[in-house]
XYZ file of C-alpha atoms in Angstrom:
785
model
C 174.802 47.176 28.446
C 173.446 50.677 28.907
C 170.286 49.877 27.041
C 169.780 46.681 29.022
C 170.161 48.498 32.357
C 167.839 51.230 31.188
C 165.248 48.651 30.200
C 165.500 46.908 33.592
C 165.181 50.230 35.423
C 162.131 51.221 33.410
C 160.585 47.775 33.892
C 161.042 47.907 37.681
C 159.622 51.423 37.774
C 156.492 50.461 35.862
C 156.102 47.236 37.850
C 155.973 49.042 41.177
C 153.940 51.879 39.699
C 151.366 49.334 38.518
C 151.225 47.709 41.946
C 150.717 51.113 43.524
C 148.014 51.951 40.994
C 146.230 48.651 41.608
C 146.269 49.338 45.304
C 144.201 52.475 44.752
C 142.001 51.253 41.914
C 141.105 47.692 42.966
C 137.617 47.659 44.510
C 137.855 47.312 48.271
C 135.282 46.564 50.912
C 133.635 49.817 52.035
C 134.628 50.900 55.513
C 132.235 50.036 58.330
C 129.793 52.787 59.262
C 130.986 55.697 61.302
C 129.543 55.702 64.799
C 128.944 58.047 67.749
C 130.824 57.904 71.041
C 134.153 57.222 69.362
C 137.126 57.409 71.752
C 139.095 59.296 72.785
C 137.376 62.619 72.118
C 133.671 61.791 72.091
C 133.179 58.847 74.434
C 132.955 60.816 77.689
C 129.441 62.209 77.212
C 126.692 60.837 79.490
C 124.702 59.758 76.432
C 127.574 57.376 75.636
C 127.315 55.594 78.993
C 125.413 52.323 78.457
C 125.030 51.805 82.204
C 122.611 54.737 82.347
C 118.982 54.358 81.356
C 118.070 55.098 77.759
C 115.732 57.837 78.975
C 118.570 59.555 80.835
C 120.967 59.229 77.901
C 118.495 60.527 75.302
C 117.511 63.489 77.499
C 121.175 64.347 78.071
C 121.922 64.301 74.353
C 118.966 66.534 73.494
C 120.089 69.103 76.082
C 123.365 69.578 74.195
C 121.784 70.480 70.845
C 121.038 73.848 69.321
C 117.697 74.526 67.661
C 119.282 74.207 64.224
C 120.856 70.870 65.149
C 117.509 69.590 66.405
C 115.734 70.535 63.207
C 118.417 68.844 61.109
C 117.548 65.529 62.769
C 113.943 65.601 61.559
C 114.593 64.046 58.138
C 115.225 60.459 57.096
C 118.699 61.731 56.169
C 119.650 63.030 59.613
C 122.610 65.426 59.637
C 125.827 64.893 61.554
C 126.528 66.766 64.792
C 130.313 67.327 64.550
C 130.964 68.895 67.960
C 129.480 65.783 69.628
C 131.074 63.320 67.228
C 127.715 62.083 65.939
C 127.789 61.094 62.240
C 124.870 61.467 59.843
C 122.340 58.642 59.775
C 119.994 57.354 57.064
C 116.752 56.114 58.589
C 115.261 54.748 55.363
C 116.109 51.133 54.581
C 113.667 48.520 53.287
C 113.289 44.786 53.975
C 109.741 43.749 53.103
C 110.709 40.241 51.940
C 114.448 40.685 51.560
C 116.935 43.529 51.900
C 115.632 45.773 49.129
C 117.083 48.436 46.864
C 114.182 50.813 47.613
C 115.343 53.671 49.778
C 118.793 55.238 50.092
C 119.859 53.275 53.155
C 120.791 50.097 51.258
C 123.348 49.505 48.520
C 124.901 46.403 46.982
C 128.145 48.053 45.876
C 130.408 46.586 48.538
C 131.382 43.134 49.722
C 127.714 42.121 49.876
C 126.493 41.851 46.278
C 123.111 40.251 46.940
C 120.698 39.244 49.695
C 118.177 36.457 50.147
C 114.993 37.184 48.201
C 112.100 35.540 50.025
C 108.641 35.237 48.462
C 106.516 38.356 48.397
C 104.535 38.713 51.641
C 101.200 37.583 50.188
C 102.851 34.262 49.230
C 104.497 33.697 52.600
C 101.168 34.534 54.235
C 99.555 31.733 52.208
C 101.560 29.236 54.243
C 99.552 30.133 57.366
C 102.691 29.238 59.282
C 103.618 31.468 62.213
C 107.018 29.880 62.761
C 107.929 30.408 59.104
C 107.034 34.103 59.367
C 109.246 34.444 62.433
C 112.167 32.692 60.736
C 111.906 34.933 57.659
C 111.950 37.989 59.910
C 114.948 36.607 61.800
C 116.874 35.974 58.582
C 116.170 39.509 57.371
C 117.314 40.934 60.704
C 120.595 39.019 60.512
C 121.233 40.068 56.907
C 120.276 43.673 57.653
C 122.637 43.908 60.624
C 125.383 42.154 58.644
C 125.055 44.689 55.822
C 125.076 47.564 58.307
C 128.341 46.268 59.739
C 130.025 46.690 56.347
C 128.424 50.054 55.615
C 125.772 48.847 53.146
C 122.529 49.329 55.103
C 120.992 51.225 57.955
C 119.473 49.608 61.007
C 115.943 51.009 60.696
C 113.922 49.005 58.181
C 110.484 50.180 57.116
C 108.640 46.874 57.077
C 106.211 45.116 57.459
C 103.221 46.399 55.493
C 100.230 45.421 57.628
C 97.381 47.124 55.802
C 94.434 44.825 55.178
C 94.076 43.706 51.526
C 90.618 45.255 51.218
C 90.191 45.650 47.454
C 91.470 43.115 44.876
C 92.622 45.897 42.551
C 95.058 47.415 45.039
C 98.562 47.465 43.543
C 100.231 46.943 46.926
C 98.005 44.143 48.159
C 100.883 41.844 47.208
C 102.936 43.403 50.022
C 100.422 42.466 52.707
C 99.499 39.228 54.508
C 95.978 39.303 53.067
C 92.457 40.344 53.945
C 91.858 38.857 57.392
C 92.819 41.263 60.211
C 93.639 38.428 62.618
C 95.993 36.770 60.114
C 97.604 40.086 59.206
C 98.123 40.811 62.891
C 99.626 37.358 63.509
C 102.042 37.851 60.607
C 103.022 41.289 61.910
C 103.743 39.955 65.380
C 105.956 37.086 64.176
C 107.813 39.115 61.545
C 108.574 41.975 63.926
C 109.697 39.678 66.721
C 111.975 37.890 64.296
C 113.560 40.882 62.595
C 114.081 42.859 65.804
C 115.858 39.928 67.411
C 113.259 38.662 69.836
C 112.636 35.190 71.273
C 114.849 32.660 69.465
C 117.379 35.243 68.305
C 117.517 36.624 71.846
C 118.930 33.326 73.072
C 121.506 33.157 70.278
C 122.881 36.634 70.950
C 122.257 36.792 74.716
C 120.006 39.761 74.006
C 118.600 42.057 76.667
C 115.175 43.641 76.941
C 116.022 46.865 75.135
C 118.486 45.528 72.573
C 117.352 45.463 68.961
C 119.092 43.620 66.137
C 117.390 45.999 63.721
C 114.263 48.157 64.006
C 110.984 47.193 62.291
C 108.244 49.601 61.227
C 104.505 48.887 60.979
C 103.121 50.654 57.927
C 100.957 52.394 56.656
C 98.777 53.715 59.500
C 95.862 53.638 58.694
C 93.084 52.689 56.243
C 95.561 52.975 53.370
C 94.830 50.729 50.413
C 94.320 52.879 47.340
C 97.075 53.995 44.970
C 95.355 55.539 41.988
C 91.734 54.946 41.005
C 89.840 57.421 38.853
C 90.227 60.903 40.313
C 91.515 59.524 43.608
C 95.162 59.026 44.474
C 96.830 58.015 47.704
C 98.022 61.603 48.150
C 94.602 63.269 48.113
C 92.304 60.434 49.196
C 90.088 60.912 52.230
C 89.185 57.471 53.588
C 85.760 57.757 55.176
C 85.719 54.914 57.681
C 83.155 54.030 60.339
C 84.248 53.456 63.917
C 82.950 49.925 63.501
C 85.228 49.149 60.552
C 88.185 50.892 62.146
C 87.880 48.747 65.252
C 87.423 45.313 63.742
C 89.178 45.555 60.367
C 91.655 48.381 59.852
C 93.235 48.760 63.288
C 93.786 45.217 64.675
C 96.949 44.540 62.607
C 98.574 47.727 63.875
C 97.478 47.060 67.434
C 99.002 43.573 67.274
C 102.160 44.874 65.622
C 102.626 47.416 68.423
C 101.362 45.603 71.504
C 102.448 42.030 70.855
C 105.171 42.473 68.256
C 106.682 45.439 70.125
C 107.557 47.219 66.892
C 109.882 50.170 67.404
C 108.495 52.254 64.512
C 105.147 53.204 63.062
C 104.669 54.879 59.684
C 101.651 57.110 59.126
C 100.101 57.062 55.678
C 99.425 59.633 52.943
C 95.644 59.483 53.044
C 93.292 61.319 55.333
C 90.958 59.402 57.628
C 87.552 61.001 58.105
C 88.832 64.376 56.940
C 92.126 64.499 58.855
C 95.429 63.463 57.238
C 96.693 60.371 59.065
C 100.023 62.035 59.888
C 98.218 65.061 61.347
C 95.657 63.138 63.387
C 96.146 63.586 67.118
C 93.353 61.075 67.696
C 94.977 58.305 65.640
C 98.584 58.810 66.698
C 97.517 59.501 70.281
C 95.662 56.180 70.307
C 98.870 54.382 69.383
C 100.980 56.009 72.088
C 98.496 56.534 74.901
C 96.194 53.515 74.589
C 98.332 50.903 72.833
C 101.524 51.748 74.728
C 103.697 52.266 71.657
C 107.370 52.878 72.444
C 109.287 53.906 69.375
C 109.399 56.576 66.702
C 106.724 57.620 64.226
C 107.790 58.426 60.683
C 105.722 59.913 57.923
C 105.495 58.097 54.635
C 107.779 59.786 52.141
C 106.646 63.375 51.588
C 103.438 62.692 53.540
C 104.044 65.879 55.549
C 104.045 67.841 52.310
C 100.731 66.246 51.265
C 99.037 67.681 54.354
C 99.333 71.080 52.700
C 99.916 70.454 49.020
C 97.436 67.651 48.271
C 95.040 67.360 51.198
C 94.855 71.161 51.655
C 94.257 70.486 55.329
C 96.854 73.052 56.410
C 96.941 76.649 55.178
C 100.727 76.846 54.883
C 103.814 74.598 54.929
C 104.569 75.813 58.446
C 101.089 74.869 59.610
C 101.480 71.410 58.065
C 104.723 70.900 59.991
C 103.078 72.121 63.170
C 100.091 69.827 62.679
C 102.134 66.648 62.295
C 104.561 67.446 65.120
C 101.695 68.171 67.501
C 99.960 64.974 66.397
C 103.026 62.920 67.284
C 105.119 62.477 64.116
C 108.818 62.322 64.979
C 110.539 62.232 61.612
C 109.693 63.255 58.073
C 110.729 61.037 55.203
C 111.698 63.891 52.939
C 112.870 67.460 53.471
C 109.650 69.312 54.285
C 110.323 69.583 57.990
C 113.945 70.547 57.361
C 112.790 73.447 55.212
C 109.839 74.738 57.215
C 110.265 73.900 60.912
C 112.444 76.884 61.793
C 109.892 79.241 60.302
C 107.112 77.424 62.160
C 109.016 77.890 65.421
C 109.556 81.603 64.758
C 105.834 82.020 64.047
C 104.976 80.345 67.334
C 103.286 77.356 65.685
C 105.810 74.828 66.984
C 107.345 74.734 70.436
C 110.799 73.397 71.093
C 109.161 70.838 73.381
C 107.602 69.274 70.279
C 111.058 68.868 68.798
C 112.478 67.489 72.031
C 109.765 64.827 72.169
C 110.476 63.790 68.604
C 114.217 63.625 69.225
C 113.702 61.642 72.420
C 111.849 58.959 70.478
C 114.417 58.927 67.659
C 117.507 58.806 69.862
C 115.908 56.213 72.136
C 115.482 53.778 69.249
C 119.024 54.425 68.045
C 120.286 53.687 71.547
C 118.275 50.477 71.701
C 120.071 49.543 68.482
C 123.411 50.111 70.200
C 124.379 53.064 68.028
C 125.627 55.055 71.032
C 127.547 52.211 72.651
C 130.819 52.784 70.807
C 132.352 50.568 68.128
C 129.542 48.361 66.730
C 132.110 45.654 65.934
C 132.494 45.159 69.683
C 128.747 44.889 70.224
C 126.682 41.725 70.439
C 125.937 41.783 66.695
C 129.403 42.982 65.700
C 130.573 39.665 64.250
C 127.816 39.535 61.637
C 129.110 40.270 58.148
C 129.070 39.116 54.509
C 129.337 35.457 55.566
C 125.881 35.815 57.182
C 124.136 36.998 54.008
C 122.885 34.532 51.379
C 123.786 31.654 53.660
C 122.755 28.106 52.715
C 120.280 28.210 55.612
C 118.646 31.412 54.370
C 118.428 30.173 50.790
C 116.896 26.930 52.029
C 114.387 28.967 54.025
C 113.474 30.960 50.891
C 112.813 27.662 49.110
C 110.731 26.361 51.985
C 108.694 29.572 52.071
C 107.991 29.308 48.333
C 106.963 25.656 48.695
C 104.643 26.392 51.589
C 103.066 29.472 50.018
C 102.138 28.176 46.553
C 98.435 27.328 46.278
C 96.918 24.513 44.226
C 93.608 25.989 43.063
C 92.381 23.206 40.763
C 93.437 19.605 40.156
C 90.859 17.694 38.144
C 91.059 13.909 38.440
C 94.297 14.281 40.438
C 96.124 15.296 37.254
C 99.063 16.419 39.334
C 101.626 15.384 40.375
C 103.488 14.310 37.255
C 105.888 11.366 37.296
C 109.470 12.573 37.062
C 110.762 9.082 36.280
C 108.659 8.573 33.163
C 110.991 10.631 30.961
C 108.412 13.152 29.844
C 108.761 16.089 27.492
C 107.548 19.489 28.669
C 106.460 22.590 26.813
C 106.696 25.808 28.836
C 104.776 28.814 27.534
C 104.491 32.392 28.762
C 106.646 35.529 29.127
C 106.918 35.224 32.928
C 108.372 31.715 32.648
C 111.914 32.872 31.937
C 112.263 35.903 34.177
C 114.365 35.625 37.307
C 112.726 38.714 38.810
C 110.161 36.840 40.850
C 110.055 38.853 44.058
C 107.446 41.473 43.228
C 107.598 44.940 44.745
C 110.322 45.987 47.185
C 112.876 43.460 46.005
C 116.646 43.559 46.188
C 119.308 41.612 44.299
C 118.669 37.878 44.856
C 121.422 35.462 45.897
C 120.695 32.652 43.429
C 117.741 33.571 41.232
C 116.222 30.859 39.086
C 113.351 31.218 36.622
C 110.317 28.947 36.601
C 111.589 27.514 33.310
C 115.000 26.712 34.811
C 113.363 24.973 37.745
C 111.188 22.784 35.521
C 114.037 22.048 33.111
C 115.778 19.916 35.717
C 112.788 17.568 35.939
C 111.992 16.876 32.287
C 113.755 14.628 29.781
C 113.285 17.289 27.113
C 111.863 20.775 27.376
C 110.839 23.436 24.878
C 109.869 27.042 25.389
C 107.781 29.664 23.607
C 106.947 33.084 25.004
C 103.435 33.086 23.524
C 103.181 36.791 24.310
C 106.122 39.162 23.964
C 105.418 40.519 27.445
C 102.859 40.302 30.224
C 100.671 42.965 28.604
C 100.170 40.485 25.725
C 98.935 43.018 23.182
C 99.378 40.811 20.113
C 99.142 37.194 18.966
C 102.516 37.160 17.244
C 103.841 34.368 19.428
C 100.735 32.211 19.508
C 101.650 29.993 16.548
C 104.961 28.797 17.991
C 103.362 28.230 21.386
C 100.655 26.090 19.811
C 103.212 24.141 17.786
C 105.340 23.141 20.770
C 102.206 22.343 22.780
C 101.150 19.809 20.134
C 104.463 17.952 20.407
C 105.004 17.833 24.177
C 103.749 15.224 26.613
C 102.683 17.916 29.060
C 102.224 21.678 28.797
C 102.765 24.298 31.498
C 101.383 27.761 30.704
C 102.659 30.611 32.877
C 100.173 33.494 32.872
C 99.142 36.252 35.239
C 100.500 39.550 36.471
C 103.785 41.346 36.941
C 104.684 44.621 38.615
C 103.768 46.327 35.341
C 100.103 45.771 36.236
C 100.271 46.078 40.021
C 102.745 48.073 42.047
C 103.109 51.112 44.262
C 101.231 54.088 42.788
C 99.299 51.791 40.411
C 96.017 49.969 40.951
C 94.436 47.623 38.420
C 91.266 48.397 36.527
C 90.459 44.777 35.647
C 90.651 41.399 37.388
C 90.996 39.498 34.110
C 94.280 38.228 32.721
C 96.051 41.096 30.922
C 95.661 41.595 27.171
C 95.248 38.441 25.132
C 96.547 36.048 27.788
C 93.162 34.372 28.134
C 93.091 33.644 24.408
C 96.627 32.252 24.551
C 95.752 29.894 27.416
C 92.551 28.662 25.762
C 94.081 28.086 22.350
C 97.129 26.285 23.702
C 94.880 24.121 25.877
C 92.822 23.182 22.815
C 95.959 22.193 20.875
C 97.651 20.147 23.599
C 97.596 16.323 23.647
C 96.536 16.342 27.273
C 94.921 18.900 29.547
C 97.362 21.651 30.473
C 98.745 23.023 33.737
C 98.129 26.747 34.290
C 100.558 28.580 36.566
C 99.468 32.041 37.745
C 101.870 34.766 38.805
C 101.088 38.046 40.564
C 99.950 39.210 43.966
C 96.361 40.212 43.283
C 93.265 38.063 42.734
C 92.339 37.117 39.172
C 89.059 36.191 37.543
C 90.113 32.919 35.904
C 86.626 31.429 35.820
C 87.231 30.516 32.175
C 90.075 28.223 33.273
C 88.288 26.847 36.326
C 85.430 25.578 34.143
C 87.557 24.461 31.169
C 88.153 20.691 31.279
C 91.172 21.132 29.014
C 92.877 22.962 31.879
C 93.388 20.235 34.456
C 95.355 22.051 37.144
C 95.818 25.637 38.262
C 98.654 26.678 40.567
C 99.028 30.170 42.016
C 102.676 30.979 42.703
C 102.316 34.740 43.224
C 105.762 36.317 43.387
C 107.675 33.350 44.842
C 111.139 34.912 45.199
C 114.507 33.566 44.143
C 113.663 29.898 44.818
C 110.296 29.949 43.053
C 111.472 27.919 40.059
C 112.659 24.991 42.146
C 109.625 25.114 44.440
C 107.215 25.007 41.491
C 109.011 22.021 39.933
C 108.984 20.140 43.239
C 105.232 20.626 43.549
C 104.388 19.736 39.941
C 106.474 16.562 40.161
C 105.240 15.522 43.596
C 108.346 16.053 45.673
C 106.388 18.503 47.809
C 102.710 18.123 48.638
C 101.089 21.588 48.323
C 99.266 22.979 51.346
C 99.048 26.744 50.751
C 95.727 28.512 51.292
C 94.569 31.780 49.748
C 94.747 34.651 52.257
C 92.355 36.711 50.130
C 89.085 36.307 48.233
C 89.258 36.000 44.437
C 86.376 38.024 43.032
C 84.709 37.995 39.604
C 85.385 40.777 37.114
C 82.030 42.332 38.009
C 83.540 43.441 41.317
C 85.327 46.209 39.415
C 81.952 47.997 39.381
C 82.300 48.483 43.141
C 83.757 51.933 43.873
C 87.300 51.495 45.153
C 86.988 54.591 47.328
C 84.134 53.049 49.353
C 85.823 51.954 52.581
C 82.797 50.166 54.037
C 83.370 46.519 54.857
C 79.783 45.461 55.449
C 77.302 44.785 52.660
C 74.479 47.234 52.032
C 71.793 45.670 49.810
C 69.850 48.934 49.661
C 72.513 50.426 47.395
C 73.731 47.226 45.770
C 76.945 47.185 47.781
C 78.204 43.595 48.222
C 80.647 44.164 51.090
C 84.331 43.237 51.154
C 86.512 40.300 52.166
C 85.237 36.857 53.103
C 83.905 38.198 56.413
C 81.305 40.476 54.843
C 81.180 39.871 51.072
C 77.840 38.512 49.858
C 78.528 38.081 46.136
C 79.891 35.220 44.041
C 83.532 34.132 44.252
C 86.063 32.614 41.903
C 87.939 31.192 44.904
C 87.201 31.845 48.542
C 89.480 32.893 51.362
C 91.285 29.797 52.636
C 90.874 27.851 49.422
C 93.735 25.499 48.630
C 94.023 21.881 47.528
C 96.454 19.093 48.322
C 97.503 15.825 46.712
C 95.968 14.177 49.783
C 92.404 14.189 51.061
C 91.832 15.116 54.687
C 89.048 14.614 57.201
C 88.519 16.078 60.666
C 87.202 14.832 63.975
C 86.523 17.217 66.819
C 87.930 15.590 69.944
C 86.971 18.101 72.607
C 85.540 21.579 73.116
C 83.123 23.007 75.691
C 79.421 23.157 74.903
C 78.558 25.960 77.312
C 80.256 29.076 78.684
C 78.828 31.176 81.520
C 79.620 34.871 81.868
C 78.326 35.157 85.429
C 81.718 35.054 87.120
C 83.303 37.735 84.913
C 80.534 40.352 84.858
C 81.125 43.517 86.891
C 78.485 44.828 89.290
C 76.717 47.355 87.086
C 76.364 44.944 84.187
C 75.144 42.145 86.479
C 72.468 44.412 87.923
C 71.185 45.403 84.493
C 71.113 41.772 83.386
C 69.212 40.733 86.507
C 66.647 43.480 85.866
C 65.973 41.902 82.491
C 65.263 38.475 83.919
C 61.634 39.379 84.798
C 60.974 40.336 81.169
C 63.000 37.571 79.558
C 66.721 37.324 79.909
C 67.235 36.530 76.256
C 66.096 40.011 75.263
C 69.729 40.762 76.012
C 71.413 39.406 72.882
C 74.953 40.591 73.610
C 77.266 42.063 76.213
C 80.039 44.599 75.763
C 83.488 43.107 76.074
C 84.852 46.094 78.007
C 82.268 45.401 80.731
C 83.619 41.909 81.330
C 86.378 41.298 83.854
C 89.314 38.970 83.215
C 87.771 37.993 79.915
C 90.643 35.741 78.840
C 89.665 33.349 81.635
C 86.942 32.144 79.261
C 89.523 30.883 76.765
C 89.323 27.234 75.785
C 91.032 24.746 73.481
C 89.421 23.063 70.526
C 91.176 19.731 70.045
C 91.008 18.353 66.523
C 92.131 15.111 64.888
C 93.281 15.408 61.263
C 93.398 12.330 59.039
C 95.527 12.183 55.883
C 93.743 9.769 53.534
C 96.303 10.124 50.742
C 99.378 8.182 49.723
C 101.679 11.163 50.260
C 102.919 12.761 53.449
C 102.457 16.491 53.526
C 101.635 19.647 55.440
C 98.069 20.654 56.083
C 96.544 23.915 57.282
C 93.685 23.546 59.750
C 91.372 26.572 59.786
C 88.738 27.018 62.495
C 85.890 29.422 61.705
C 82.965 30.738 63.729
C 79.438 31.808 62.868
C 77.196 33.940 65.035
C 74.159 32.610 66.899
C 71.746 34.763 64.941
C 71.842 37.748 62.686
C 72.935 40.754 64.709
C 73.315 44.038 62.906
C 76.857 44.279 61.579
C 77.961 40.739 62.420
C 80.324 39.085 59.919
C 79.103 36.255 57.690
C 81.847 34.099 59.199
C 85.189 34.707 60.860
C 88.473 32.869 61.186
C 89.080 31.970 64.821
C 92.461 30.281 64.515
C 94.741 28.251 62.283
C 97.442 25.657 62.624
C 99.877 24.233 60.055
C 101.023 20.702 60.799
C 102.878 17.887 59.085
C 100.806 14.789 58.360
C 101.775 11.221 57.531
C 100.114 9.224 54.759
C 97.060 7.288 55.969
C 97.578 8.396 59.561
C 95.952 10.924 61.864
C 97.495 13.649 63.951
C 96.062 15.895 66.629
C 96.246 19.651 66.966
C 94.722 22.287 69.224
C 93.478 25.797 68.543
C 93.011 28.280 71.375
C 89.744 30.249 71.317
C 89.424 33.489 73.274
C 85.676 34.274 73.056
C 86.108 37.963 73.852
C 88.529 38.300 70.950
C 87.546 35.620 68.455
C 83.760 35.411 68.920
C 83.117 39.149 69.236
C 82.870 41.977 66.724
C 82.533 45.758 66.789
C 79.202 47.511 67.017
C 78.412 50.766 65.229
C 80.088 52.790 67.981
C 83.309 50.828 67.592
C 82.807 48.899 70.844
C 83.398 45.152 70.820
C 80.333 43.090 71.698
C 80.050 39.395 72.499
C 76.778 37.890 71.229
C 74.950 35.492 73.522
C 73.508 32.199 72.415
C 74.754 29.412 70.193
C 78.042 30.088 68.391
C 78.883 27.586 65.685
C 82.516 26.561 65.283
C 83.443 24.707 62.138
C 86.556 23.091 60.716
C 85.960 21.690 57.249
C 82.511 20.114 57.338
C 82.600 19.404 61.077
C 80.553 21.737 63.288
C 80.374 22.255 67.038
C 78.072 24.550 69.003
C 79.234 26.578 71.995
C 76.474 28.298 73.920
C 77.420 31.540 75.692
C 75.043 32.291 78.540
C 74.749 35.000 81.161
C 73.949 32.813 84.183
């Protein structure tokens, strides 16, 4: 009896001990983030009163800080202020095309284990769909705020990247919306509005003017598009840029991001611009605040304050570097350089406390717009967002739709695609990128439901076989060729997945060649020769490729560019190959031949210069041969256009100010047409000249599908510095088989038909401007009187 009682006692003891142990060892949801203005001890401060203006609250808070406390706010990892009840804050979170693991602000160690992985930006840009860009931004804003609410993210996300994709070798071109400044600007505007909670989200959450769901950041300002090329790196590179190129290529995306998108953050870049580091340039950062009306905070790229002294050698000491960037307008340093050297700079008289107060005003103002000083965030308008709002069916469906819309059909001889799913075909899939589920490219997180290209295609074939062909994307040997050729001989159809990965192109790494890596070209050609039928070539990667060998090879019937399509890329590819989705993506960048690698990457000039054999850059100015042009993209349907209405003549007489009118009248006696252009800034109420171009689009195919209408302009005659052609506007619309649909594109002549002269002033050429959509042309004559 004794032994039995002892056993029961011991059993009960261990049972409850185990329960107690489990209580402390079982993973639990991390606590929500700490927050300022917590009652009862710290909610009485004026800066906690949401009925006061943000300006008043931010100024009040700054007045309560010591010099040391101010300095400790000047890092991405801002220190706590215990006596005011303000916790530390991590400014650095990333959300380029999904909540990403880059940066210390985000983690996936709590109740949120993954987040929606949308296609890389260059792929989403290929959709030419403004509403899609807005919806992606909105989804990222919801997921970002939801992760903040459970302590797994900050609220300040450093995206989007709106640098122009100037050089095809650039490792980060994949992160951008392409090479056209108007398209990049349009993407920036929609993405920022979406992620910050504007427009549609505003209605859902009953938002107010100042409220932000999360904060977006336009990066990298400016003329940044070189990682490492020869002796040049992004840390020491001095981008020599003309005022002309700054005005009509490099700056428009940032201007749109700030003025129309209302971004609450701007990131200055590592490089110098015309001899002055971007983060130390009072001219550049002053332009943003004083001319563009930017209201937000300016952060340096990570350690970009240090580069002012250590790489650019612009400053003579660390203290001088800190002084330079603070005086220029930088508010926060990603890194610790300002933490370590600002106090010394103040003591040496290089930095005034007013500089710090300005920086803190901008930082605290954005935090207040985010609601961080309004008490418990769970009681705020976004407080109910949580794990249930991440990886939702709607967001995953949106990721699939973005991948569908962004994939580009480059070649389709004899309408080889789509394949018939119902014919019970056998497929051979070849290539090392076919089985990876890491399809997001740079700045990715942990996807919700990743699926490889192979897995997507497997669901559509009766039988499927796979061979890697190359052990990896570098493809240094032919060890896997034999098996790839063998399965190609047996299958009804062959899909070869070739191209790039982030091993070839990524941050801090530019490419040296535009050809397929290693022996990939040999693999593709030999498999194509062995296959029963012509093969389908699928290209991965964000940068342009010279695949002229495949374009001219009749054994390669179809070429599809999928880029980095995100978590739903496998399904989207299968739907396109088997005709469940009619492709409509268009390339947002020129695909150059390998010979373009002879062009110096450090030459920032956009316009061609025949005298030195310089071919120019991007479709607007490039004069050389192309593999595929900007805007190229095929469909399973054929389309034709009919221009329904557009004006034939525009007169500037009613919008010219007195001085300009007098000068023009003085020229009449000579011959008025000696005046070949007018300056846009001399025209009054210029947008009153805007007009609609109404277009009818006919789908001649047997399949419904989306179609991207692109309206271009050409100049009346060759004026020094004018582009070869320029995109005026675009519209993505859904078309019905064998039916027509109408669309309209708004043309603002002072914006869309102008360009910058050598002084960086926009000029509007007079005479006959040619508008074209497809092979349909229309002339609009711009006259003075």
